[in-house]
CSV table of C-alpha atoms in Angstrom, one decimal:
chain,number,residue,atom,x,y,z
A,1350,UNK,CA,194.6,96.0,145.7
A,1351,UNK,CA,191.1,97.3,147.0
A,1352,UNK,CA,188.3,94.7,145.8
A,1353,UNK,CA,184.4,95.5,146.5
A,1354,UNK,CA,182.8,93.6,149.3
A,1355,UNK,CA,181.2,90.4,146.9
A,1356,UNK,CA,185.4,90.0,145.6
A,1357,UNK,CA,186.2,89.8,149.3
A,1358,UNK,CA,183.8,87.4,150.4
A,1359,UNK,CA,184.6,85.5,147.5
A,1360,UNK,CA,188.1,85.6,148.7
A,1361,UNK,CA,188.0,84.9,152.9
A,1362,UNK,CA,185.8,81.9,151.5
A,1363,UNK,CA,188.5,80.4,149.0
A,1364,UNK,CA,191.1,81.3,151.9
A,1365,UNK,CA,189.3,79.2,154.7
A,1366,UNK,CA,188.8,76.0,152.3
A,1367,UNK,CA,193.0,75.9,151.1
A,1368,UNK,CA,194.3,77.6,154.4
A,1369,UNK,CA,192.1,77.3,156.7
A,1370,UNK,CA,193.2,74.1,158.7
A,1371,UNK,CA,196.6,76.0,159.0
A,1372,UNK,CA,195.2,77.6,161.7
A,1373,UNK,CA,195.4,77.1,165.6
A,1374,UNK,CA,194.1,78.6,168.6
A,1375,UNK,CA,197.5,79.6,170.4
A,1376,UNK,CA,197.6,81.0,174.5
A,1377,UNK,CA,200.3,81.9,177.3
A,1378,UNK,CA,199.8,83.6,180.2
A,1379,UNK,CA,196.5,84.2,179.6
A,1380,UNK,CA,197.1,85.8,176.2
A,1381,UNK,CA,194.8,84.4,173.3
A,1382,UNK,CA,196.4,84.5,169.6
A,1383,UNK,CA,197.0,82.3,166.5
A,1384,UNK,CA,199.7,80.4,165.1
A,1385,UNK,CA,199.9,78.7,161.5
A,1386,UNK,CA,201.6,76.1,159.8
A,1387,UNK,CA,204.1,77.5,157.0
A,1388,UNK,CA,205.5,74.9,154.4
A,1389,UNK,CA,208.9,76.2,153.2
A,1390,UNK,CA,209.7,74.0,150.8
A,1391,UNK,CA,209.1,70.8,149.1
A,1392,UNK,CA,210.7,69.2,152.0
A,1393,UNK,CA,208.8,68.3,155.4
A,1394,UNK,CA,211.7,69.4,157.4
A,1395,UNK,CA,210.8,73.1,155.9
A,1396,UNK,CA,207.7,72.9,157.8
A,1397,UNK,CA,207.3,75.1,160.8
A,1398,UNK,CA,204.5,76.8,163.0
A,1399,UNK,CA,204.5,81.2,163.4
A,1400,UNK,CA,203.3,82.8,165.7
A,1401,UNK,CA,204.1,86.8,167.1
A,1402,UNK,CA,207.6,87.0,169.7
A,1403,UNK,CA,205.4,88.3,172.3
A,1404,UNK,CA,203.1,85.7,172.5
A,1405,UNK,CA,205.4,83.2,173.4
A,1406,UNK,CA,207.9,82.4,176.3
A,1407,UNK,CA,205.5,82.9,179.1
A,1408,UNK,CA,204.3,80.1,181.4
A,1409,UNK,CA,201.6,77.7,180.4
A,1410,UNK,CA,201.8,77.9,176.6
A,1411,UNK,CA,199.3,75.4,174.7
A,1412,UNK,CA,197.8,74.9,171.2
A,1413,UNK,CA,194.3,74.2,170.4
A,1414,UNK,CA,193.1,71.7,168.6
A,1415,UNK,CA,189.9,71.3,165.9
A,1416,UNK,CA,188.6,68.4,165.0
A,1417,UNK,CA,189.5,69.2,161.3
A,1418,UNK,CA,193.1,69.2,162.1
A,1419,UNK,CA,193.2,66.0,163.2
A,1420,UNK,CA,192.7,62.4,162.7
A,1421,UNK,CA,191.4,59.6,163.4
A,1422,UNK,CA,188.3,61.4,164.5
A,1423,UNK,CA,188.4,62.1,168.7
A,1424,UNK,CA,192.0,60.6,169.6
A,1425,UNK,CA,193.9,63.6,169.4
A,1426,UNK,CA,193.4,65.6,172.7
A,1427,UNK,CA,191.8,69.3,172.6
A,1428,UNK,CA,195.2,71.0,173.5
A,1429,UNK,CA,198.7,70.4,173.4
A,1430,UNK,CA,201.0,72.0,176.0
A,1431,UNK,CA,204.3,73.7,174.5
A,1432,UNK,CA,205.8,72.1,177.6
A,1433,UNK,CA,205.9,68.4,175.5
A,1434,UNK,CA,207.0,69.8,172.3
A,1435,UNK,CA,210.8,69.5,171.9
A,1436,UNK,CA,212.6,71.0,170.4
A,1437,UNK,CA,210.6,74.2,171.4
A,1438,UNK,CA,209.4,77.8,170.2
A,1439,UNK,CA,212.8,80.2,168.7
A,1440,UNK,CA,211.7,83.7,169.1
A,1441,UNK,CA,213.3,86.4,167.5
A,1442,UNK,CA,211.9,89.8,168.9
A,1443,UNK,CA,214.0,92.0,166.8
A,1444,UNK,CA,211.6,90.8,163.7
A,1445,UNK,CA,208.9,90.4,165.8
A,1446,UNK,CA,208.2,86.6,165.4
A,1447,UNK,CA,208.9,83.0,166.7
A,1448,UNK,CA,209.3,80.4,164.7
A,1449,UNK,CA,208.5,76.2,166.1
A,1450,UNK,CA,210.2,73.4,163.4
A,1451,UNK,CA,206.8,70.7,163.7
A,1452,UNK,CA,209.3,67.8,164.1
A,1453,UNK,CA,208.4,67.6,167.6
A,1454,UNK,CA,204.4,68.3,167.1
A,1455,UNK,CA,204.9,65.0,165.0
A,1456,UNK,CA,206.3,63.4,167.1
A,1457,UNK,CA,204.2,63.8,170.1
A,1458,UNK,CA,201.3,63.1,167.3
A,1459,UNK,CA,202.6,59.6,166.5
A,1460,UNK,CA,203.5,58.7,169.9
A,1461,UNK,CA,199.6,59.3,170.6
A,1462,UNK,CA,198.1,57.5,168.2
A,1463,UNK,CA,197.1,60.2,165.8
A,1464,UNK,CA,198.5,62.5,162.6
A,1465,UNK,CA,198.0,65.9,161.8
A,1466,UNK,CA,196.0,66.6,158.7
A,1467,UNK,CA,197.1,70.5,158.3
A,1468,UNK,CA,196.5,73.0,155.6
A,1469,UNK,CA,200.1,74.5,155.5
A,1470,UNK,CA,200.7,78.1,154.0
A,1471,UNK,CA,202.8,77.5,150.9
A,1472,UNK,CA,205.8,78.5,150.4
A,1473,UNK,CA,204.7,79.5,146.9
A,1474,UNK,CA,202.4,82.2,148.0
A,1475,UNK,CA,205.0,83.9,150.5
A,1476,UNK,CA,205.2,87.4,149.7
A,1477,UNK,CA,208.3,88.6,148.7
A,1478,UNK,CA,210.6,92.0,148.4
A,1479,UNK,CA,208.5,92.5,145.5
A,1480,UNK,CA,205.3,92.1,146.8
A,1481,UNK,CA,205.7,93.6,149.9
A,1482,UNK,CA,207.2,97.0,147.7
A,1483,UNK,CA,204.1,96.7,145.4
A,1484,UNK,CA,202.0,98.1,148.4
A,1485,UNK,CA,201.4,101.6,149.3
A,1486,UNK,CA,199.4,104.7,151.1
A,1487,UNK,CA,196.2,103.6,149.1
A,1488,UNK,CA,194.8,101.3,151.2
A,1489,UNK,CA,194.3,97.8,149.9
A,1490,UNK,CA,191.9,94.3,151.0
A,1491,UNK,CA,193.7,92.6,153.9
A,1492,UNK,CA,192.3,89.4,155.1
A,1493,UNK,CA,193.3,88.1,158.3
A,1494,UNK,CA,192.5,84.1,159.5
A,1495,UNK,CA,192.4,84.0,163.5
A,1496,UNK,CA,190.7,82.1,166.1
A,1497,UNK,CA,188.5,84.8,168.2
A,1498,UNK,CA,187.7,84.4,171.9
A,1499,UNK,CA,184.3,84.7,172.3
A,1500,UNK,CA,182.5,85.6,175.7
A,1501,UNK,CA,182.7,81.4,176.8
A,1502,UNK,CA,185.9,81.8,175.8
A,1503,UNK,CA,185.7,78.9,172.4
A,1504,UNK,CA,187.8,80.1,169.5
A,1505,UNK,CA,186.6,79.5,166.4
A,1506,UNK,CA,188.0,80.4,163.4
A,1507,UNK,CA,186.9,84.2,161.7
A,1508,UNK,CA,187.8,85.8,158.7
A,1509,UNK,CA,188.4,89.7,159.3
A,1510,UNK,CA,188.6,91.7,156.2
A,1511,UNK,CA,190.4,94.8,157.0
A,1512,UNK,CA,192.9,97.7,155.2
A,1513,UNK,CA,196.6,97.3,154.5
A,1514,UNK,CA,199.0,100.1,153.8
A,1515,UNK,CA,202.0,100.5,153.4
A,1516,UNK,CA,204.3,103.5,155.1
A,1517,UNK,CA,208.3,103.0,154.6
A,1518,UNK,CA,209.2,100.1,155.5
A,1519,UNK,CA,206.1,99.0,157.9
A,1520,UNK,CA,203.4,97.6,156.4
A,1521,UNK,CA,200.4,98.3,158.6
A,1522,UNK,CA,196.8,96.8,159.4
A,1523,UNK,CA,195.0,99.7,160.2
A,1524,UNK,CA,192.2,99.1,162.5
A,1525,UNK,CA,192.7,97.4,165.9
A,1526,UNK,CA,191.9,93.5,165.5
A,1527,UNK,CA,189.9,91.6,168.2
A,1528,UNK,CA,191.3,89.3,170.9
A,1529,UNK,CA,193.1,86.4,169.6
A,1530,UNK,CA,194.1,87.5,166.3
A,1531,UNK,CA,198.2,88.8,167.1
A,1532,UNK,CA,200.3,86.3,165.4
A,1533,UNK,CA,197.4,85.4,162.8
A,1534,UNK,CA,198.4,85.0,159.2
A,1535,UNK,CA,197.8,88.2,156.7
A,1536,UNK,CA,196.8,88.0,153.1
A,1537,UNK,CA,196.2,90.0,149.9
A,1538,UNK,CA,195.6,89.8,146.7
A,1539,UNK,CA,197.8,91.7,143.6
A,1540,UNK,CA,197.3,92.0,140.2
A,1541,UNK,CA,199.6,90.8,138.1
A,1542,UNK,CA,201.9,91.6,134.8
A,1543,UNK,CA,199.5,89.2,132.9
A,1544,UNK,CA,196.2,90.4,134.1
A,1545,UNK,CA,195.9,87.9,136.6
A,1546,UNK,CA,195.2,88.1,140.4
A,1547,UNK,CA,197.4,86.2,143.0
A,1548,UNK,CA,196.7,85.8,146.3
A,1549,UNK,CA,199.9,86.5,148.6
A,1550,UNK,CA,199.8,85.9,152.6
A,1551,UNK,CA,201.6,89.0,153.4
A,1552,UNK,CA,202.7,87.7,156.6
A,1553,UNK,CA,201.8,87.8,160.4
A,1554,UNK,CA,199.8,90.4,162.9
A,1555,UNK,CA,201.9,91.6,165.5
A,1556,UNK,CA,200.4,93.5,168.5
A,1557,UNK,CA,199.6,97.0,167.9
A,1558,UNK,CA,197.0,100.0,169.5
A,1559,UNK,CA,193.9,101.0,167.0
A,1560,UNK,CA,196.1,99.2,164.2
A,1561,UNK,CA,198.8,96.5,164.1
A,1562,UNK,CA,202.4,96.1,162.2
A,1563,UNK,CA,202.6,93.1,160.2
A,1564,UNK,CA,205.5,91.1,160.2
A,1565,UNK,CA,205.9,90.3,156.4
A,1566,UNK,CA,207.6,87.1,155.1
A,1567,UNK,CA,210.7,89.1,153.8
A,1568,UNK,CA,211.7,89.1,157.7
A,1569,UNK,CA,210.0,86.2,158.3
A,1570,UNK,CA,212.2,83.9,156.0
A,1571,UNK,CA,215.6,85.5,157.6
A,1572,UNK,CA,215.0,83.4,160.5
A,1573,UNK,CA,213.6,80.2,158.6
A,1574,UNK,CA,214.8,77.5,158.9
A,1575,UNK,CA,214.8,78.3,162.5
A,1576,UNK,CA,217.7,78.1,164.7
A,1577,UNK,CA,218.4,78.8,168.7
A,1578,UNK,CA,217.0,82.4,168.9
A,1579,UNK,CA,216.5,83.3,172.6
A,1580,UNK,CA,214.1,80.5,174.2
């Protein structure tokens, strides 16, 4: 669905205030990108963090933290380094993602004195099948929630509004997105049956030259909840 530019401001605003403290700052190896905390179920064991395959297994892995995320206020530290987080990252390169349960980011949370206070993605707005088939060569709003790296290299949290099509069986964003935003959560909106519009997070950026595949929840949920992998 193709909304004009007030509808999509009016969108990447209501996004950042229900989703937007899903959202972390994610690096290895010098990469930047984003992860984000998906809730599968009613159940806080369905909880896990996504991120793109390629992005992790390299040396020095750590999350970001904001203040938001956090509290109390200035006892969590600014990063967390994969290293302390057990059990660690599954990926699964043949769907393009990887796939951390949050047991152990609670863990090391309580063991420092501090909780998380996260906006997870809900399982209720996961794209599915249909969703995903609902899409086509007519480009439609995409809105991607990332942390950037600017020139000091801080990563705040942006909004892109881009194009999503859909050719086959890839779903595609189809301009080139700025450092930091490969594993970043996509959403759209559809128009429904009833006349109403949902909003749908499609699913995650993978890398890509002058556009980039999306990983959509369809193949995301085949590897949720997450087991071994290859890591």
């Amino acid at each position: 669905m193709l909304l004009d530019s007030d509808a999509e401001s009016d969108v990447a605003y209501e996004l950042c205030q229900v989703v937007g403290r899903a959202v972390l700052p994610y690096r290895s190896s010098g990469t930047f990108g984003t992860a984000f905390f998906f809730q599968g179920g009613d159940d806080p064991v369905g909880e896990s963090l996504l991120t793109a395959a390629d992005l992790v297994g390299g040396s020095g892995g750590e999350l970001g933290l904001r203040s938001s995320v956090t509290e109390p206020v200035g006892v969590a530290p600014a990063v967390i380094s994969e290293a302390e987080i057990v059990p660690g990252w599954a990926r699964f390169p043949g769907d393009g993602v990887a796939v951390l349960p949050t047991a152990g980011l609670h863990r090391y949370a309580g063991d420092g004195g501090w909780r998380w206070r996260v906006q997870p993605v809900p399982a209720g707005i996961a794209a599915g099948p249909e969703v995903v088939a609902r899409l086509g060569a007519d480009a439609g709003s995409a809105f991607v929630l990332a942390h950037g790296v600017r020139e000091d290299l801080s990563r705040p949290l942006e909004v892109a509004i881009e194009r999503v099509v859909r050719d086959g069986d890839a779903v595609l964003i189809t301009a080139e997105l700025p450092p930091g935003y490969v594993g970043a959560p996509v959403f759209i909106v559809q128009a429904e049956p009833t006349g109403e519009v949902s909003p749908y997070c499609l699913g995650l950026v993978l890398p890509g030259v002058g556009g980039h595949p999306v990983a959509t929840f369809d193949r995301i949920r085949a590897v949720l909840p997450a087991t071994s992998g290859d890591v």
